[in-house]
mmCIF file of C-alpha atoms in Angstrom:
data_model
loop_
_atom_site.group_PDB
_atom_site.id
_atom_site.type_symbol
_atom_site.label_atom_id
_atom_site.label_comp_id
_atom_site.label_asym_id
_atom_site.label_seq_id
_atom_site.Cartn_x
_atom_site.Cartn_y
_atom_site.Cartn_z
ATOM 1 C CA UNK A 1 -6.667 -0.948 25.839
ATOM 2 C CA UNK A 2 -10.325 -0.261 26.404
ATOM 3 C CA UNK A 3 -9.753 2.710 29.032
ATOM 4 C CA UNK A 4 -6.516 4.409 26.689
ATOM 5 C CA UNK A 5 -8.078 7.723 26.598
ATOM 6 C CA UNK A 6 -10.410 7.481 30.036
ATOM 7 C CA UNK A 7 -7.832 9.001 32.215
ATOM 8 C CA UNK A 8 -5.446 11.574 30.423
ATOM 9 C CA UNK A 9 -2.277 12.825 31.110
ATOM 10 C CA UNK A 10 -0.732 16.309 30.172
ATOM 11 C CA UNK A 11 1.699 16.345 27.857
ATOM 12 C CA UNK A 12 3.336 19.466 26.678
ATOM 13 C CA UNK A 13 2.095 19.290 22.703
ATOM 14 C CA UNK A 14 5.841 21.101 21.470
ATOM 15 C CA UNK A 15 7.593 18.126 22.928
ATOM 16 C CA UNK A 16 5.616 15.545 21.320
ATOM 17 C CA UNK A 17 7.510 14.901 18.175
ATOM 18 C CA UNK A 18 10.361 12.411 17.325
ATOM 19 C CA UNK A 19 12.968 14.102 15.459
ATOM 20 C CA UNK A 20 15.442 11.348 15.091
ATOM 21 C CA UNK A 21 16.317 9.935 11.826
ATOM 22 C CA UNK A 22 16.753 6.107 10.692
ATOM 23 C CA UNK A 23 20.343 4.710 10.842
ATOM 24 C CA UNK A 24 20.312 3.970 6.774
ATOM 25 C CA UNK A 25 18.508 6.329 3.815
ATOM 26 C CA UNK A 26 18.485 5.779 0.617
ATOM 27 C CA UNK A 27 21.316 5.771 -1.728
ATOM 28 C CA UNK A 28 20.036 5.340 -4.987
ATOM 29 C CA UNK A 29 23.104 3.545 -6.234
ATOM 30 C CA UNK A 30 22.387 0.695 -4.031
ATOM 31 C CA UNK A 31 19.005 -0.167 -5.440
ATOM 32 C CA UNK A 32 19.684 -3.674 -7.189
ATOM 33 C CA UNK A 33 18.692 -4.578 -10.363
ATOM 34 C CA UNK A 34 17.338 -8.161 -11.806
ATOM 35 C CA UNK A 35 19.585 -10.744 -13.431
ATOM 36 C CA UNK A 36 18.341 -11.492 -16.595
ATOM 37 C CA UNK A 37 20.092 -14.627 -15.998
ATOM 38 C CA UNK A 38 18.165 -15.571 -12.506
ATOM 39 C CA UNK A 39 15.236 -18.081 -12.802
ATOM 40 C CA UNK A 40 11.696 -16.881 -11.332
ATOM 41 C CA UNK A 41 10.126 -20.006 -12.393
ATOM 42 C CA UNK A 42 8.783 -20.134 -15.532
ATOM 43 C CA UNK A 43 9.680 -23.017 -17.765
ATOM 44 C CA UNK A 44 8.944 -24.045 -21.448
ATOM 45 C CA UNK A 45 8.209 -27.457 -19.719
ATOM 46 C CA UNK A 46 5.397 -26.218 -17.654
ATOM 47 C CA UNK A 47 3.834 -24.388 -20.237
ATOM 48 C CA UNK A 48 4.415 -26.955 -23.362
ATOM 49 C CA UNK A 49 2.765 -29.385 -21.166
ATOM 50 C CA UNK A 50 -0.159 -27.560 -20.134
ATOM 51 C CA UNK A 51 -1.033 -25.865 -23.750
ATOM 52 C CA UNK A 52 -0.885 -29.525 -25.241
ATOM 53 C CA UNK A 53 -3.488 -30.622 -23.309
ATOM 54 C CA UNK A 54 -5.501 -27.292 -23.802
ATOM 55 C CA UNK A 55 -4.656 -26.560 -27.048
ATOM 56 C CA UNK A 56 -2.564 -28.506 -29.284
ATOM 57 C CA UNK A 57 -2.087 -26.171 -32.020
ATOM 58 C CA UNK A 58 -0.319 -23.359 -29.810
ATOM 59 C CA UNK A 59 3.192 -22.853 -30.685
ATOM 60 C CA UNK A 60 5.338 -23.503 -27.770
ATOM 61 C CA UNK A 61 8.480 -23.697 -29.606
ATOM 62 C CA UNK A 62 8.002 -19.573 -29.951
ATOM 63 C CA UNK A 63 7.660 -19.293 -26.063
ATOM 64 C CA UNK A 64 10.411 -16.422 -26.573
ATOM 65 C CA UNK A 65 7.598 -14.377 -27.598
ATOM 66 C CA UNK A 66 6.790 -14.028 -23.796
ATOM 67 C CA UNK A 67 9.627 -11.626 -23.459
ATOM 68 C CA UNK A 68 7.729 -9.085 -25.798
ATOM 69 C CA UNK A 69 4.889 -9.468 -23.256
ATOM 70 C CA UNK A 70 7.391 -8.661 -19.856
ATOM 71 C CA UNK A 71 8.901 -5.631 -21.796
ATOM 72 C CA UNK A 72 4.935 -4.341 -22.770
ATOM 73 C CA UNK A 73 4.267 -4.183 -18.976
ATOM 74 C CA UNK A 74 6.748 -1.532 -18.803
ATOM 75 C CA UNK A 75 4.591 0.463 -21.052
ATOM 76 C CA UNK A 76 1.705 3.186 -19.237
ATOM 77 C CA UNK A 77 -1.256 1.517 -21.853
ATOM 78 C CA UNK A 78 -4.558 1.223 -19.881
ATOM 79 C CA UNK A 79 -5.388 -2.233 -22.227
ATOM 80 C CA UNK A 80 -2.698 -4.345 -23.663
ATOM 81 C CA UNK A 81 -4.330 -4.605 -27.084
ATOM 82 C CA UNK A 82 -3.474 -0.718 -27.253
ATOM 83 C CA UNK A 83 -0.141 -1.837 -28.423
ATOM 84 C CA UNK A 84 -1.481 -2.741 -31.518
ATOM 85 C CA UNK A 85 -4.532 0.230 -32.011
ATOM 86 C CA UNK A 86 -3.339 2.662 -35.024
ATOM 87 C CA UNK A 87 -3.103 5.780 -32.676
ATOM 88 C CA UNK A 88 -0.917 4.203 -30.032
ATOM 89 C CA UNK A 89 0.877 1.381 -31.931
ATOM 90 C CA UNK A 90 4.040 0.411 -30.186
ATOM 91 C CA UNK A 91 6.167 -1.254 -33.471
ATOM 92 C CA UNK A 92 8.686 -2.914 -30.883
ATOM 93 C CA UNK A 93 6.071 -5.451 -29.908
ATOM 94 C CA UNK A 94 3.340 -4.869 -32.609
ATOM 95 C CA UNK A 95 6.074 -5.811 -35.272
ATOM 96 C CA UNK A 96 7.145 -9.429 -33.176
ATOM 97 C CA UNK A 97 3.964 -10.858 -32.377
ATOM 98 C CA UNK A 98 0.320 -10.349 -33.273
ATOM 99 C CA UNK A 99 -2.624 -9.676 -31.201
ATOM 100 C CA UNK A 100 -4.002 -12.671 -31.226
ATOM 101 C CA UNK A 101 -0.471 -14.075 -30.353
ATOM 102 C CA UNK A 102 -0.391 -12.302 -27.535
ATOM 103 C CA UNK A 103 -3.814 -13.244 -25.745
ATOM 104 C CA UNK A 104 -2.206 -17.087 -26.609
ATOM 105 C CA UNK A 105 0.717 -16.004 -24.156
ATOM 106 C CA UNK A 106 -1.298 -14.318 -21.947
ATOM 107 C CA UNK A 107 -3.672 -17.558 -21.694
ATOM 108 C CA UNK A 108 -1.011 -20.336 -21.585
ATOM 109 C CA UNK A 109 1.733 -18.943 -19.446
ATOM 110 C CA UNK A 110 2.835 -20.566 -16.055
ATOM 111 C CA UNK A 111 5.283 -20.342 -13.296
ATOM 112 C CA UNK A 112 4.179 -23.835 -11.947
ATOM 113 C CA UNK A 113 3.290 -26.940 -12.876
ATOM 114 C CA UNK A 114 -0.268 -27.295 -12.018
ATOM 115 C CA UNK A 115 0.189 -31.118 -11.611
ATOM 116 C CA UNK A 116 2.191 -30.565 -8.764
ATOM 117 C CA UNK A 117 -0.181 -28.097 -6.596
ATOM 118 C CA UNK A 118 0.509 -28.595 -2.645
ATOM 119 C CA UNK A 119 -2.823 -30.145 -0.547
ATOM 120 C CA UNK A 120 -2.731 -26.235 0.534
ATOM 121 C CA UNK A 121 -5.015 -24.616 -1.867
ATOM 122 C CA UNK A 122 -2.914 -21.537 -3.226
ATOM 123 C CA UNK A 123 -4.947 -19.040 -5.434
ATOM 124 C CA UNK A 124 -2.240 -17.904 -6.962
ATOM 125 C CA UNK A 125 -0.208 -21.192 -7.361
ATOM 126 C CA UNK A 126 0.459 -20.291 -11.480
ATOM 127 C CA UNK A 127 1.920 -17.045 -10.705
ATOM 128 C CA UNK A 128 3.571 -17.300 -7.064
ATOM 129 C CA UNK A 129 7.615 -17.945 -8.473
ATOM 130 C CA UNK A 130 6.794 -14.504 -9.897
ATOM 131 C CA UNK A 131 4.923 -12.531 -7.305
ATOM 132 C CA UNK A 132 7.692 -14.039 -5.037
ATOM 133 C CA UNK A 133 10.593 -13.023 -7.408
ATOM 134 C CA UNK A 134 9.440 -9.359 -7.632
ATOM 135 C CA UNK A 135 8.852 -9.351 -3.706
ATOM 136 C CA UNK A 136 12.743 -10.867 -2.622
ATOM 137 C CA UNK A 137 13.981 -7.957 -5.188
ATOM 138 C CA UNK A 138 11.526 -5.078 -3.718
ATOM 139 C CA UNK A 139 13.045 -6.519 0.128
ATOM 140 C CA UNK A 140 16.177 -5.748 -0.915
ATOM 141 C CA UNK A 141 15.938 -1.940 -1.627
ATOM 142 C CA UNK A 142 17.395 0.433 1.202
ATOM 143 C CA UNK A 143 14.284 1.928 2.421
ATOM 144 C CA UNK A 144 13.438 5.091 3.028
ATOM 145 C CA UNK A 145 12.680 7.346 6.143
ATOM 146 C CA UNK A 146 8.986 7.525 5.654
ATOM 147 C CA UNK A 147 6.851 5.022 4.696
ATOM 148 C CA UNK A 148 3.221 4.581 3.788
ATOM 149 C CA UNK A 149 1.033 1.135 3.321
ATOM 150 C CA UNK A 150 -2.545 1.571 0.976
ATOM 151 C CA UNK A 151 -4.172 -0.945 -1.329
ATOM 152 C CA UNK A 152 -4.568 -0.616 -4.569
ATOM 153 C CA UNK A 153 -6.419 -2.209 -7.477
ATOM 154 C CA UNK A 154 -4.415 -3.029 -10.804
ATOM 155 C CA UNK A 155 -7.736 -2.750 -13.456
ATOM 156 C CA UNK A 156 -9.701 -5.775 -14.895
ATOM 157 C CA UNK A 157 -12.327 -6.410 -16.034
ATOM 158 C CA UNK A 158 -12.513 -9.860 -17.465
ATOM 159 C CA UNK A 159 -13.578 -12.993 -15.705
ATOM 160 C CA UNK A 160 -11.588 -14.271 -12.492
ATOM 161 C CA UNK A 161 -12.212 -15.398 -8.553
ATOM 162 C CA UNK A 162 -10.074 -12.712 -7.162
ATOM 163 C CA UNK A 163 -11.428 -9.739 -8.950
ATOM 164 C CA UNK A 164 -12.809 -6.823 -6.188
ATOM 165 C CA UNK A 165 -14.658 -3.918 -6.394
ATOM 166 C CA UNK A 166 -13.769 -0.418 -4.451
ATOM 167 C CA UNK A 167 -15.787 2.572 -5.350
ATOM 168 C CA UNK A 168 -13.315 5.118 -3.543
ATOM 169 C CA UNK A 169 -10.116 3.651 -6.291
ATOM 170 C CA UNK A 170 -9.593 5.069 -9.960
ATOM 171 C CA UNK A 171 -9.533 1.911 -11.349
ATOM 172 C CA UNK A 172 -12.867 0.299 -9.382
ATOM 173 C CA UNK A 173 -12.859 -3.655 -10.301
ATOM 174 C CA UNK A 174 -8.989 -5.090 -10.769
ATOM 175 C CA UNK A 175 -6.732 -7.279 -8.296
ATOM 176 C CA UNK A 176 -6.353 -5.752 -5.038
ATOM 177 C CA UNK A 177 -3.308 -5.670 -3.683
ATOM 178 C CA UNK A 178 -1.728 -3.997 -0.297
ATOM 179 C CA UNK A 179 1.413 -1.952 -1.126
ATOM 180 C CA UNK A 180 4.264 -0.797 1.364
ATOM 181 C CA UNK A 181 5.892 2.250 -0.237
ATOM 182 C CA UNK A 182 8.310 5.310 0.198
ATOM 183 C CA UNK A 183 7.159 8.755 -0.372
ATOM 184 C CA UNK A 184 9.229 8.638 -3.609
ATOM 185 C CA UNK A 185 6.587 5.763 -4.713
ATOM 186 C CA UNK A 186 9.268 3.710 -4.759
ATOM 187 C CA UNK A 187 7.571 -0.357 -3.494
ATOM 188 C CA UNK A 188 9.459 -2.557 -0.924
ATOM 189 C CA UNK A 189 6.854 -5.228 -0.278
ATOM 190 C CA UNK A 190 3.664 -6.224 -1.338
ATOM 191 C CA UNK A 191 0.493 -8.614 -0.693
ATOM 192 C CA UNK A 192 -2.131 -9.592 -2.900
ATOM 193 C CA UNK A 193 -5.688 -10.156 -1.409
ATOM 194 C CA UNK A 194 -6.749 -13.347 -1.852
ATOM 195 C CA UNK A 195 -8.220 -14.162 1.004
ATOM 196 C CA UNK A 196 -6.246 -16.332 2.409
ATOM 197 C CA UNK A 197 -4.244 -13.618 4.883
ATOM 198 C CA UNK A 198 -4.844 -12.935 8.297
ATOM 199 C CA UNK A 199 -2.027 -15.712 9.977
ATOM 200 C CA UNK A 200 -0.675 -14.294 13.350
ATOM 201 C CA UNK A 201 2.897 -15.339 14.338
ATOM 202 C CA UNK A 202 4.744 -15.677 17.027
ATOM 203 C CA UNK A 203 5.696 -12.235 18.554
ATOM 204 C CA UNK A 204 3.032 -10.563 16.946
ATOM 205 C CA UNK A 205 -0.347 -8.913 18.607
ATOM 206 C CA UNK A 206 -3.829 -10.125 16.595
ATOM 207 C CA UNK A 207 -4.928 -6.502 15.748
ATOM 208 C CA UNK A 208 -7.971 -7.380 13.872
ATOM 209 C CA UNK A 209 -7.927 -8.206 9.715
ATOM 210 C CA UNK A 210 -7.566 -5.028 8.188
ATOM 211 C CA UNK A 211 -4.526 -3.660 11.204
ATOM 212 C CA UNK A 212 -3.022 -7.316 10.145
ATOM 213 C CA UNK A 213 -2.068 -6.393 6.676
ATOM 214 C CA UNK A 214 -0.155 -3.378 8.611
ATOM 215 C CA UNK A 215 1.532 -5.233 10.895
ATOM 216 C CA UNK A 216 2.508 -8.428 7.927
ATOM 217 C CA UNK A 217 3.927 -5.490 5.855
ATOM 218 C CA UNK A 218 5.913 -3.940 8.607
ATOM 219 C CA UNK A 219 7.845 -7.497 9.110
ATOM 220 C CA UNK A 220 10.416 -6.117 6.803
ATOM 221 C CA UNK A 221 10.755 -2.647 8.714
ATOM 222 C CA UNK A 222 13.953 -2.556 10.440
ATOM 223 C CA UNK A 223 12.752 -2.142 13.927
ATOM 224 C CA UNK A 224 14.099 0.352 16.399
ATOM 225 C CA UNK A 225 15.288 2.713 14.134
ATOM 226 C CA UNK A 226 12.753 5.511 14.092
ATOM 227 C CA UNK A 227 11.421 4.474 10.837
ATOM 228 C CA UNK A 228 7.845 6.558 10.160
ATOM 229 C CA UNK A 229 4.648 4.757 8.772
ATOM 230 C CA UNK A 230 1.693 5.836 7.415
ATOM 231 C CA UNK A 231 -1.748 4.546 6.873
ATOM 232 C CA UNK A 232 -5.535 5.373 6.530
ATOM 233 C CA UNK A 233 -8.099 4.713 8.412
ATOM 234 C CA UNK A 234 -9.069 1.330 6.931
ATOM 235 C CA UNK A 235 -6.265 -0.570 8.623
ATOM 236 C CA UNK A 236 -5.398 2.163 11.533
ATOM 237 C CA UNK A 237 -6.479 1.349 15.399
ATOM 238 C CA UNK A 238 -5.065 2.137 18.943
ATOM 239 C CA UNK A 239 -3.882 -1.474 19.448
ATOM 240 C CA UNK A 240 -2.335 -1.521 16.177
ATOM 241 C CA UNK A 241 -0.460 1.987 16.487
ATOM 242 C CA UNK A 242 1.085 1.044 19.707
ATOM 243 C CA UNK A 243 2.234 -2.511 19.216
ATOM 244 C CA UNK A 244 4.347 -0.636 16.414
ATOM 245 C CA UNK A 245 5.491 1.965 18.868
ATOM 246 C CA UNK A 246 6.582 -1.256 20.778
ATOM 247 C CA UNK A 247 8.791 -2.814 17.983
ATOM 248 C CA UNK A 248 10.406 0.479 17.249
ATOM 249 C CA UNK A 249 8.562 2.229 14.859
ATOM 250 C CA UNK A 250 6.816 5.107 14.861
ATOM 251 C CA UNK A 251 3.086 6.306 13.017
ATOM 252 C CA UNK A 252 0.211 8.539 11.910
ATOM 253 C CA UNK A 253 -2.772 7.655 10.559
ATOM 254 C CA UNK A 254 -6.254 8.211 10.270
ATOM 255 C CA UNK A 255 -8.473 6.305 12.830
ATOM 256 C CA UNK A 256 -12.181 6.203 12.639
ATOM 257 C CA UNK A 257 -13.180 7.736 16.247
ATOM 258 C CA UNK A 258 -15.452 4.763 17.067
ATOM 259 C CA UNK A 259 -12.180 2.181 16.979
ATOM 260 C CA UNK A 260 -11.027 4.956 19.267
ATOM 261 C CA UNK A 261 -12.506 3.268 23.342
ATOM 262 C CA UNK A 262 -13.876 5.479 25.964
ATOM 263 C CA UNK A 263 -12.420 8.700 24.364
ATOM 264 C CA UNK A 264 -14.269 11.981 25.281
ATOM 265 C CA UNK A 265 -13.711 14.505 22.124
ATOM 266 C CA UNK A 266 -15.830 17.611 21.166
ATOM 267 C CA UNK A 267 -18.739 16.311 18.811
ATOM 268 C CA UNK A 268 -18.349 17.164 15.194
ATOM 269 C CA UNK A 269 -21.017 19.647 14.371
ATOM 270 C CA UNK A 270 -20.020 21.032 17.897
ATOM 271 C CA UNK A 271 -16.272 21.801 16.285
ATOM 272 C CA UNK A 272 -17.496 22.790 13.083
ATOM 273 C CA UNK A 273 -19.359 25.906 14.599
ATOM 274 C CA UNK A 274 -15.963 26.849 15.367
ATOM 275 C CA UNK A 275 -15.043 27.226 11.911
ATOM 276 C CA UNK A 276 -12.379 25.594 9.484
ATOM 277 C CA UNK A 277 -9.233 24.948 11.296
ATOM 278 C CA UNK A 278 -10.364 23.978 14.453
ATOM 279 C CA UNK A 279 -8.652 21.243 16.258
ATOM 280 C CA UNK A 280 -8.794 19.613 19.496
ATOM 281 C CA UNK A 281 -6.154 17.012 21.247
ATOM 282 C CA UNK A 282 -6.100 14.332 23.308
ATOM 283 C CA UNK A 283 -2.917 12.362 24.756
ATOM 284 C CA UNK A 284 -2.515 9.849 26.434
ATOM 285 C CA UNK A 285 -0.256 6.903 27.966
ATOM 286 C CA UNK A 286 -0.510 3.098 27.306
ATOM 287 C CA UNK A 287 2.829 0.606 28.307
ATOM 288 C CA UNK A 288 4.818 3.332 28.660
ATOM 289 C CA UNK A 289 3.804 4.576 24.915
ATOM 290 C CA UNK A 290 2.202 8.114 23.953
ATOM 291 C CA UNK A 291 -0.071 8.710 21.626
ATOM 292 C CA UNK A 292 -2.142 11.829 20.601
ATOM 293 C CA UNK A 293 -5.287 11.719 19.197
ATOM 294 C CA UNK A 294 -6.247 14.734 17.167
ATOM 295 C CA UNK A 295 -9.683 16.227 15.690
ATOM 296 C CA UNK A 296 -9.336 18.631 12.914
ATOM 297 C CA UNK A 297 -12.442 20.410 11.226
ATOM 298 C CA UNK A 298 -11.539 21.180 7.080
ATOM 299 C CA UNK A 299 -14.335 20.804 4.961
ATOM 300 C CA UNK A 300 -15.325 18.431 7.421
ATOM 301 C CA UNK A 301 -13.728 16.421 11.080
ATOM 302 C CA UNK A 302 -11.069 14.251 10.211
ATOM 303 C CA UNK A 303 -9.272 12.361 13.258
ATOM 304 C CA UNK A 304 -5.604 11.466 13.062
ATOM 305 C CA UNK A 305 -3.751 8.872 16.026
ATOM 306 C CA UNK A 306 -0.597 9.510 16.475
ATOM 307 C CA UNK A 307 2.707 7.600 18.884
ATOM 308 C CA UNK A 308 5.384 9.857 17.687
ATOM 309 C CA UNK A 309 3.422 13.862 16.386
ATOM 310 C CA UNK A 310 1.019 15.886 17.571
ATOM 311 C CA UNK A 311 -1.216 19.267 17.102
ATOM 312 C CA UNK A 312 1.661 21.579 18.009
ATOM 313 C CA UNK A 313 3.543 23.120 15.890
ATOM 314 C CA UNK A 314 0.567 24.333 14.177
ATOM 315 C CA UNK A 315 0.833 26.103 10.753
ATOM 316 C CA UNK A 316 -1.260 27.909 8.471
ATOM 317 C CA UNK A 317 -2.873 26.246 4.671
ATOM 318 C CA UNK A 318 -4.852 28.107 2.541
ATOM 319 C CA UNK A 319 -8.549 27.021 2.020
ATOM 320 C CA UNK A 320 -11.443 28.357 -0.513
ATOM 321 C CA UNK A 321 -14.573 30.171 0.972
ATOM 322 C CA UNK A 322 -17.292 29.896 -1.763
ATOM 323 C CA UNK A 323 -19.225 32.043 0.303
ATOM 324 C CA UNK A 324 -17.025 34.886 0.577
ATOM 325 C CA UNK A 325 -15.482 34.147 -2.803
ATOM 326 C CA UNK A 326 -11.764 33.952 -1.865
ATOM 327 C CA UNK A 327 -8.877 31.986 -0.418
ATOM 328 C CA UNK A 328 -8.215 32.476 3.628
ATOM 329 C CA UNK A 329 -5.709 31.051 5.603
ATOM 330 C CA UNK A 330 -6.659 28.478 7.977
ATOM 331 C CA UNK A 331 -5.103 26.745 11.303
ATOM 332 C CA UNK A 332 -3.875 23.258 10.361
ATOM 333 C CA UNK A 333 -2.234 20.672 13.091
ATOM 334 C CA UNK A 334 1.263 19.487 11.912
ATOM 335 C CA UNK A 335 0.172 16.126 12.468
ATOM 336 C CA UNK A 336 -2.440 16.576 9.277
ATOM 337 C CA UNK A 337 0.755 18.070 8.058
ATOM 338 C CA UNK A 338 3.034 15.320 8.168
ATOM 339 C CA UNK A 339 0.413 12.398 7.017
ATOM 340 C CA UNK A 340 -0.281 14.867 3.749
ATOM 341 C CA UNK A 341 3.089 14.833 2.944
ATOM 342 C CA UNK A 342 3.780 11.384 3.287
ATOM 343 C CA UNK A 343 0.838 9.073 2.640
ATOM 344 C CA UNK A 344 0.541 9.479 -0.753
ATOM 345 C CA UNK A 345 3.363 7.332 -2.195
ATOM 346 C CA UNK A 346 1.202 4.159 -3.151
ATOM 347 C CA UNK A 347 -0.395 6.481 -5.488
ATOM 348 C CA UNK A 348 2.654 7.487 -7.676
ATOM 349 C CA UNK A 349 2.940 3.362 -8.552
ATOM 350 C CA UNK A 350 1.903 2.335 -11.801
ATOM 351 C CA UNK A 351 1.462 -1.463 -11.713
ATOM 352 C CA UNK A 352 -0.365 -3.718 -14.437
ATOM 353 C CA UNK A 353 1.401 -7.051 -14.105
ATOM 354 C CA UNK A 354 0.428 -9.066 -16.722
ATOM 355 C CA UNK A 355 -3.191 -8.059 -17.166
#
């Protein structure tokens, strides 16, 4: 792996692109829905026996209310006492249950009995029948050609063990959670962080912590189908790219050049005297796999790995020039093409599960 790019091979750049298409799409009549019948764990049991020892007074003979506080998640309200503010007061829960009633719910429900918690410390014991519930459903979704994995942080603020911070996210302290989605935005697995990741199994290639979120996400991938995934530059190496390439499916992402071994490509402020929209490629063999590296100056170098697209065809974007006041066409790399189009379905998801 170390000498991937030390001795290159030419590869015509036209012929470097997978065209073929995944044996299923997506059928939007196949997409199951939930029973409202099927049990995901929570039980009046759990929860009458754990508010009597916390709080006596709480009504658990009213659990019911908890289905006011499902349906509220459906609602796109930053904070959940919103519901209940004069300006955006939403009279289908507002009218069933107070505020205060609420936070009660919100502090007392479970999905396990806690007196029953495995040797195996699990940080999300209380909520796992849920988190797995909403995971076997999202598995069972046809998926679609392209796919793209990100994290993303569902917002909080209050007091808790797994809260992170990212500065690059909207929402910058929340749950972080890893997210395998279509282009539609569309979700067909998930993993919260907690911590606790990072378990190799059999079959699988130890690609370093941040590639193995990639490469537990891609377990439910049909392999060998020419499905297309997606990813930044947080999770994206060589060893990672073609291990996938090895299973049977293909990717682009962004790779930050010094994960990149032994790989001799034009400096940055060497390429940027060139001028927006200049490129240079690299390709090269590893077991039998291809892969393209490619350097592209915008506003600044970005550098995309690729096992299944290249720089060629190329096509044209247009770009702002501040200092000649106008918009000019530019040379892009249809592999900066095809990530654009595709990466950014994590971002269309709206998820606040019960905060």
């Amino acid at each position: 792996m170390d000498d991937l790019f030390s001795k290159l091979r030419s590869i015509p750049s036209t012929s470097f692109y997978n065209k073929k298409k995944p044996l299923n799409g997506l059928p939007c009549a196949d997409i199951p829905s939930g029973s409202e019948d099927e049990d995901i764990g929570s039980d009046d049991e759990v929860v009458c026996e754990y508010e009597d020892v916390e709080d006596p007074d709480f009504l658990c003979s009213d659990i019911e209310d908890s289905d006011e506080m499902m349906n509220a998640t459906m609602m796109n309200l930053s904070r959940s006492r919103l519901y209940w503010n004069p300006k955006f007061r939403f009279t289908q829960i507002a009218e069933q249950l107070s505020v205060n009633r609420w936070d009660e719910i919100k502090r007392f429900i479970h999905f396990n009995n806690n007196n029953n918690m495995p040797p195996s410390y699990d940080k999300l014991y209380k909520l796992r029948p849920l988190l797995d519930h909403f995971r076997s459903r999202s598995l069972t979704i046809p998926k679609e050609e392209h796919l793209s994995i990100d994290e993303q942080i569902i917002q909080f603020k209050g007091r808790s063990k797994l809260k992170q911070y990212n500065k690059n996210k909207p929402h910058r302290w929340g749950y972080k959670m890893f997210v395998l989605s279509g282009s539609t935005g569309i979700a067909y697995d998930f993993e919260f962080y907690i911590g606790q990741e990072n378990k190799v199994i059999t079959g699988e290639v130890d690609c370093g912590v941040s590639s193995n979120v990639v490469v537990r996400l891609a377990r439910s991938i049909p392999k060998n189908v020419n499905y297309k995934l997606y990813f930044d530059n947080y999770f994206n190496g060589p060893k990672l790219q073609i291990f996938l390439a090895k299973v049977g499916i293909l990717s682009v992402g962004t790779v930050r050049i010094n994960r990149v071994p032994k790989v001799d490509m034009v400096e940055d402020k060497i390429l940027s005297k060139k001028g927006r929209g200049a490129f240079e490629e690299k390709v090269s063999t590893y077991d039998n796999i291809n892969i393209s590296l490619v350097k592209w100056h915008d506003n600044k170098c970005v550098n995309l790995l690729s096992t299944y697209v290249g720089s060629q065809p190329t096509g044209k974007v247009k770009r702002w020039f501040s200092s000649e006041k106008m918009y000019k066409e530019i040379t892009v790399p249809h592999v900066v093409t095809e990530y654009n189009i595709h990466m950014g379905g994590v971002d269309l998801l709206f998820i606040e599960w019960l905060v």
